[in-house]
Coordinates of C-alpha atoms in Angstrom, one line a residue:
M8 CA -13.5 36.1 -38.5
R9 CA -14.7 32.6 -39.3
K10 CA -11.2 31.7 -40.7
L11 CA -9.8 32.3 -37.2
L12 CA -12.2 30.0 -35.4
L13 CA -10.5 26.8 -36.3
P14 CA -6.9 28.0 -35.3
L15 CA -8.4 29.4 -32.1
L16 CA -10.2 26.1 -31.4
L17 CA -7.0 24.1 -32.0
F18 CA -5.0 26.5 -29.8
S19 CA -7.6 26.1 -27.0
V20 CA -7.5 22.3 -27.2
V21 CA -3.6 22.3 -27.1
A22 CA -3.6 24.8 -24.2
I23 CA -6.2 22.8 -22.2
S24 CA -4.2 19.6 -22.9
A25 CA -1.0 21.3 -21.7
L26 CA -2.7 22.5 -18.5
A27 CA -4.2 19.1 -17.9
Q28 CA -0.8 17.4 -17.7
N29 CA -1.2 17.5 -14.0
H30 CA -4.2 15.5 -13.1
S31 CA -6.2 16.1 -9.9
S32 CA -7.7 12.6 -9.4
E33 CA -6.7 8.9 -9.7
F34 CA -8.3 5.5 -9.3
G35 CA -6.6 2.1 -9.2
A36 CA -5.9 -1.2 -7.5
Q37 CA -3.1 -3.1 -5.8
S38 CA -2.8 -6.9 -5.5
D39 CA -0.5 -8.6 -3.0
N40 CA 0.3 -12.4 -3.2
D41 CA 3.1 -14.5 -2.0
S42 CA 2.9 -16.7 -5.2
Y43 CA 4.0 -13.7 -7.3
L44 CA 7.5 -14.4 -6.2
G45 CA 7.4 -17.9 -7.6
G46 CA 7.3 -19.8 -4.3
G47 CA 3.9 -21.4 -4.9
S48 CA 2.9 -21.0 -1.3
D49 CA 0.0 -19.7 0.8
R50 CA 2.1 -18.8 3.8
Y51 CA 1.4 -16.2 6.5
Y52 CA 0.4 -12.9 4.7
T53 CA -0.7 -14.7 1.6
D54 CA -3.1 -12.3 -0.2
G55 CA -4.3 -8.8 -0.3
L56 CA -6.5 -6.8 -2.7
F57 CA -7.1 -3.0 -2.4
L58 CA -8.9 -0.3 -4.4
F59 CA -7.9 3.4 -4.2
Y60 CA -9.4 6.7 -5.1
R61 CA -7.3 9.9 -4.5
H62 CA -8.1 13.6 -5.2
A63 CA -5.8 16.6 -4.9
L64 CA -7.1 19.6 -3.0
D65 CA -6.4 23.2 -3.6
V66 CA -3.4 24.6 -1.5
K67 CA -2.9 28.0 -3.2
T68 CA -3.4 29.9 0.1
S69 CA -0.4 28.1 1.8
A70 CA 3.2 29.2 1.5
T71 CA 4.7 26.0 2.7
L72 CA 2.2 23.4 1.6
K73 CA 2.7 22.3 -2.0
N74 CA 0.1 19.6 -2.4
K75 CA -2.7 18.0 -0.4
V76 CA -4.3 14.8 -1.3
L77 CA -7.5 13.2 0.0
G78 CA -7.6 9.4 -0.3
F79 CA -10.2 6.7 0.1
E80 CA -9.6 2.9 0.0
V81 CA -11.2 -0.4 0.6
G82 CA -9.2 -3.6 1.1
Q83 CA -9.0 -7.2 2.2
K84 CA -6.0 -9.1 3.7
I85 CA -5.7 -12.8 4.2
F86 CA -3.4 -14.7 6.6
N87 CA -2.7 -18.4 6.8
P88 CA -0.4 -20.7 8.8
Y89 CA 2.6 -22.1 6.8
G90 CA 0.1 -23.6 4.4
G91 CA -3.6 -23.2 3.5
N92 CA -4.4 -26.9 3.8
I93 CA -4.1 -27.5 7.5
V94 CA -5.6 -30.8 8.9
S95 CA -4.6 -30.5 12.5
V96 CA -4.6 -27.7 15.1
L97 CA -0.9 -28.6 15.8
Q98 CA -0.1 -27.3 12.3
V99 CA -1.4 -23.8 13.1
D100 CA 1.9 -21.9 13.6
R101 CA 0.2 -18.6 12.7
P102 CA -3.6 -18.0 13.1
F103 CA -5.9 -18.0 10.1
A104 CA -7.3 -14.5 9.8
G105 CA -8.9 -12.0 7.5
Y106 CA -9.2 -8.3 7.7
L107 CA -11.7 -6.3 5.6
Y108 CA -11.8 -2.5 5.9
A109 CA -12.7 0.8 4.4
G110 CA -10.6 3.9 5.1
A111 CA -9.8 7.5 4.4
N112 CA -6.6 9.6 4.6
L113 CA -5.3 13.1 4.1
N114 CA -1.8 13.6 2.8
F115 CA -0.1 17.0 3.6
L116 CA 2.9 17.5 1.3
H117 CA 5.3 20.4 1.9
T118 CA 7.7 22.3 -0.4
D119 CA 10.7 21.1 1.7
E120 CA 9.7 17.5 0.5
S121 CA 8.4 16.3 3.8
N122 CA 4.9 14.9 4.2
L123 CA 2.5 13.8 6.8
K124 CA -0.3 11.4 6.0
V125 CA -3.0 10.7 8.6
G126 CA -5.7 8.1 8.1
V127 CA -8.5 6.1 9.7
Q128 CA -9.8 2.6 8.9
V129 CA -13.0 0.9 10.0
G130 CA -13.2 -2.8 9.4
I131 CA -13.7 -6.3 10.8
I132 CA -11.5 -9.4 11.4
G133 CA -12.9 -12.9 11.5
P134 CA -15.3 -14.9 9.3
A135 CA -17.2 -11.7 8.4
S136 CA -14.2 -10.5 6.6
G137 CA -14.9 -13.0 3.8
A138 CA -11.3 -14.2 3.8
K139 CA -12.1 -17.9 3.8
E140 CA -14.6 -17.5 0.9
A141 CA -12.2 -15.3 -1.1
Q142 CA -9.4 -17.8 -0.8
T143 CA -11.7 -20.8 -1.5
W144 CA -13.1 -19.1 -4.7
V145 CA -9.7 -18.3 -6.0
H146 CA -8.4 -21.8 -5.4
K147 CA -11.5 -23.4 -7.0
N148 CA -11.5 -21.2 -10.1
F149 CA -7.8 -21.4 -10.8
G150 CA -7.3 -25.1 -10.2
F151 CA -5.5 -25.1 -6.8
Y152 CA -6.1 -27.3 -3.8
T153 CA -9.1 -26.8 -1.5
P154 CA -8.2 -24.7 1.6
S155 CA -8.8 -26.3 5.0
G156 CA -8.3 -25.3 8.6
W157 CA -10.3 -22.1 8.5
E158 CA -12.4 -23.3 11.5
Y159 CA -9.5 -22.2 13.7
Q160 CA -9.5 -18.6 12.4
I161 CA -9.6 -15.5 14.6
R162 CA -13.2 -14.6 15.6
N163 CA -15.3 -11.7 14.4
N164 CA -14.3 -8.4 15.9
L165 CA -15.0 -4.8 14.8
Q166 CA -11.9 -2.6 14.2
L167 CA -11.1 1.1 14.4
N168 CA -7.6 2.0 13.5
L169 CA -5.7 5.2 13.2
S170 CA -2.4 5.7 11.3
A171 CA 0.2 8.4 10.6
D172 CA 3.1 8.4 8.1
Y173 CA 5.9 11.0 8.1
N174 CA 8.6 11.2 5.4
K175 CA 11.4 13.7 5.0
L176 CA 13.9 14.1 2.2
L177 CA 17.5 13.7 3.5
G178 CA 19.4 14.3 0.4
R179 CA 19.4 14.1 -3.4
G180 CA 22.2 14.0 -6.0
D181 CA 23.2 13.0 -9.5
F182 CA 23.2 9.3 -10.3
F183 CA 25.7 7.5 -12.6
I184 CA 23.3 7.5 -15.6
E185 CA 22.8 10.8 -17.3
N186 CA 19.7 12.8 -16.4
T187 CA 19.0 10.6 -13.4
K188 CA 19.0 11.2 -9.6
A189 CA 19.4 9.3 -6.4
D190 CA 17.9 10.3 -3.1
A191 CA 17.3 9.1 0.4
T192 CA 14.3 9.8 2.5
L193 CA 13.5 9.2 6.2
A194 CA 10.4 7.0 6.5
T195 CA 8.4 6.6 9.7
Y196 CA 4.9 5.5 10.7
A197 CA 2.7 5.0 13.8
N198 CA -0.5 2.9 14.2
L199 CA -3.0 3.1 17.0
G200 CA -6.2 1.2 17.3
T201 CA -8.1 -1.9 18.4
G202 CA -6.5 -4.0 15.6
F203 CA -3.0 -2.6 15.0
A204 CA -0.7 -0.7 17.2
G205 CA 3.0 0.0 16.7
V206 CA 5.7 2.2 15.2
G207 CA 8.3 1.9 12.5
I208 CA 11.3 3.7 11.2
G209 CA 13.4 3.2 8.1
A210 CA 14.6 4.8 4.8
L211 CA 13.4 5.0 1.2
L212 CA 16.3 4.9 -1.3
R213 CA 15.5 5.8 -4.9
A214 CA 17.5 5.9 -8.1
G215 CA 16.4 6.9 -11.6
K216 CA 14.0 9.6 -12.9
V217 CA 12.5 10.7 -9.6
N218 CA 10.2 13.6 -8.9
Q219 CA 9.9 15.8 -5.8
L220 CA 8.2 14.0 -2.9
F221 CA 5.2 16.4 -3.1
N222 CA 4.3 15.1 -6.5
S223 CA 5.6 11.5 -6.7
A224 CA 4.3 7.9 -6.7
S225 CA 6.6 7.3 -3.7
T226 CA 4.3 9.4 -1.5
Q227 CA 1.0 8.6 -3.3
S228 CA 0.9 12.2 -4.6
T229 CA 1.0 11.9 -8.4
T230 CA -2.3 13.9 -8.4
I231 CA -1.9 17.7 -7.9
A232 CA -4.4 20.5 -8.1
D233 CA -1.8 23.1 -9.3
K234 CA -2.1 23.3 -13.1
N235 CA 0.9 25.5 -13.4
F236 CA 3.3 23.1 -11.7
T237 CA 5.9 21.4 -13.9
P238 CA 7.4 18.2 -12.3
A239 CA 11.1 17.5 -12.5
N240 CA 10.4 14.6 -14.9
K241 CA 7.4 14.2 -17.1
H242 CA 7.5 10.4 -16.4
E243 CA 9.0 8.9 -13.3
F244 CA 11.0 5.7 -13.7
F245 CA 13.1 4.5 -10.8
V246 CA 14.1 1.6 -8.6
Y247 CA 13.8 1.7 -4.9
L248 CA 14.7 0.0 -1.6
K249 CA 12.9 0.5 1.6
P250 CA 14.3 -1.2 4.7
M251 CA 12.2 -0.8 7.9
L252 CA 12.5 -1.7 11.6
N253 CA 9.0 -2.3 13.0
V254 CA 7.9 -2.4 16.7
V255 CA 4.6 -4.3 17.2
A256 CA 2.4 -3.5 20.2
Y257 CA -0.7 -5.3 19.0
D258 CA -1.8 -7.2 16.0
A259 CA -5.4 -8.5 16.0
T260 CA -4.8 -10.9 13.1
I261 CA -2.5 -12.7 15.5
Q262 CA -3.9 -11.9 19.0
G263 CA -7.6 -11.6 18.2
G264 CA -9.9 -8.8 19.3
L265 CA -8.3 -6.4 21.8
F266 CA -11.2 -6.5 24.3
Q267 CA -12.4 -10.0 23.4
G268 CA -12.1 -12.8 25.9
T269 CA -10.9 -16.3 25.3
D270 CA -13.1 -18.3 22.8
P271 CA -15.4 -20.3 25.0
T272 CA -15.5 -23.1 22.4
G273 CA -11.7 -23.4 22.4
V274 CA -11.6 -23.4 18.6
E275 CA -10.0 -20.0 17.9
I276 CA -6.2 -20.1 17.8
R277 CA -4.3 -17.0 19.0
K278 CA -0.6 -16.4 19.2
T279 CA 1.8 -13.8 20.7
P280 CA 3.6 -11.7 18.0
E281 CA 7.3 -10.9 17.8
R282 CA 7.7 -7.3 19.1
I283 CA 10.6 -6.4 16.8
I284 CA 10.3 -7.2 13.1
A285 CA 12.6 -6.3 10.2
S286 CA 11.3 -5.8 6.7
S287 CA 12.6 -4.7 3.4
M288 CA 10.8 -3.7 0.2
V289 CA 12.5 -3.5 -3.3
G290 CA 10.6 -2.3 -6.3
L291 CA 10.3 -0.6 -9.6
T292 CA 8.0 2.4 -10.4
Y293 CA 7.0 3.8 -13.8
T294 CA 4.5 6.6 -14.5
T295 CA 3.1 8.1 -17.7
N296 CA 0.9 11.1 -18.3
R297 CA -2.1 9.1 -17.2
W298 CA -0.9 5.9 -15.5
V299 CA 1.1 4.8 -12.5
F300 CA 2.6 1.3 -12.4
D301 CA 4.5 -0.3 -9.5
A302 CA 5.9 -3.8 -8.9
A303 CA 7.6 -4.7 -5.6
A304 CA 8.7 -7.5 -3.4
T305 CA 8.6 -7.4 0.4
F306 CA 10.7 -9.6 2.7
R307 CA 9.8 -9.7 6.4
S308 CA 11.2 -11.5 9.4
K309 CA 9.2 -13.7 11.7
D310 CA 5.8 -12.3 12.9
I311 CA 5.7 -15.1 15.6
D312 CA 8.6 -16.9 17.3
Q313 CA 7.0 -20.3 16.7
L314 CA 6.7 -19.9 12.9
A315 CA 8.0 -22.9 10.9
Y316 CA 9.7 -20.6 8.5
R317 CA 12.2 -17.9 9.5
R318 CA 10.6 -15.2 7.3
H319 CA 7.9 -14.7 4.7
Q320 CA 7.7 -12.7 1.5
W321 CA 5.2 -11.5 -1.0
G322 CA 4.9 -9.6 -4.3
S323 CA 2.8 -6.5 -5.0
V324 CA 1.5 -5.1 -8.3
T325 CA -0.2 -1.7 -8.5
A326 CA -1.9 0.2 -11.4
L327 CA -3.5 3.6 -11.1
Y328 CA -5.2 5.8 -13.7
R329 CA -5.1 9.6 -13.4
F330 CA -7.8 11.9 -14.7
N331 CA -9.5 15.3 -14.1

């Protein structure tokens, strides 16, 4: 009997490892910065830092729902005019602004490769967001210039924002390279809140080793509670393009607090946003049994008609670790 213990133990470890190939939780971070694209600028949307935690929930009682993921995140976004060293109010073509928030979302992913993700964010814009301090710290510790002009930034205002994203696979077929696929997905979103309101529609185009949208990095659903599920590819590795048309109803980082009157001191600079904005994201995604890596570049048309530059752009890098 004792001679069977070691083989049984080894078999159990292998079996548990095999079942654990699909991990139910992940934690990671994303960094956005316009300097990642080599421009050396601090222009418009200049920096963002985000932390994520996601956990897959049980969906065994549903016939149409394949995966359900609960997510939490905290983040900070920093916005500048065409430069971070402004010496005159006349140079403020886009308001200085920061946005600090915490949020939660629930992602419903269906067997037909459609998904609906709904979320809520509570945060603050203005000096309390810490944007000035964050940018100053980075510049000081990495040998850049000292930022100036933050006295003109958007004032403090509490934020409550709701969001919904809906995606639906349109088609998938063989790609030119063996054992790879290409697919197209409808991508839409809607935002409603005191800080951000608007809608967008576009497409997600992928090519490479792609998984179904209910268990893919493309839909933030690499975690899954079903231990018996086998993904189409053990590791995803694909390039993607995501063009979008965005309609902006309100943007507090440009217009200030929704119910806030004009600054009595006259220091705060507000602007009127462009209502129709085009954007495009191109990127590369790679996943392993435990890790998710993504690198992307986003190109966006003018947020405001008076901007000195016709568009702005930034890079994003993301790393997530999956576990049980």
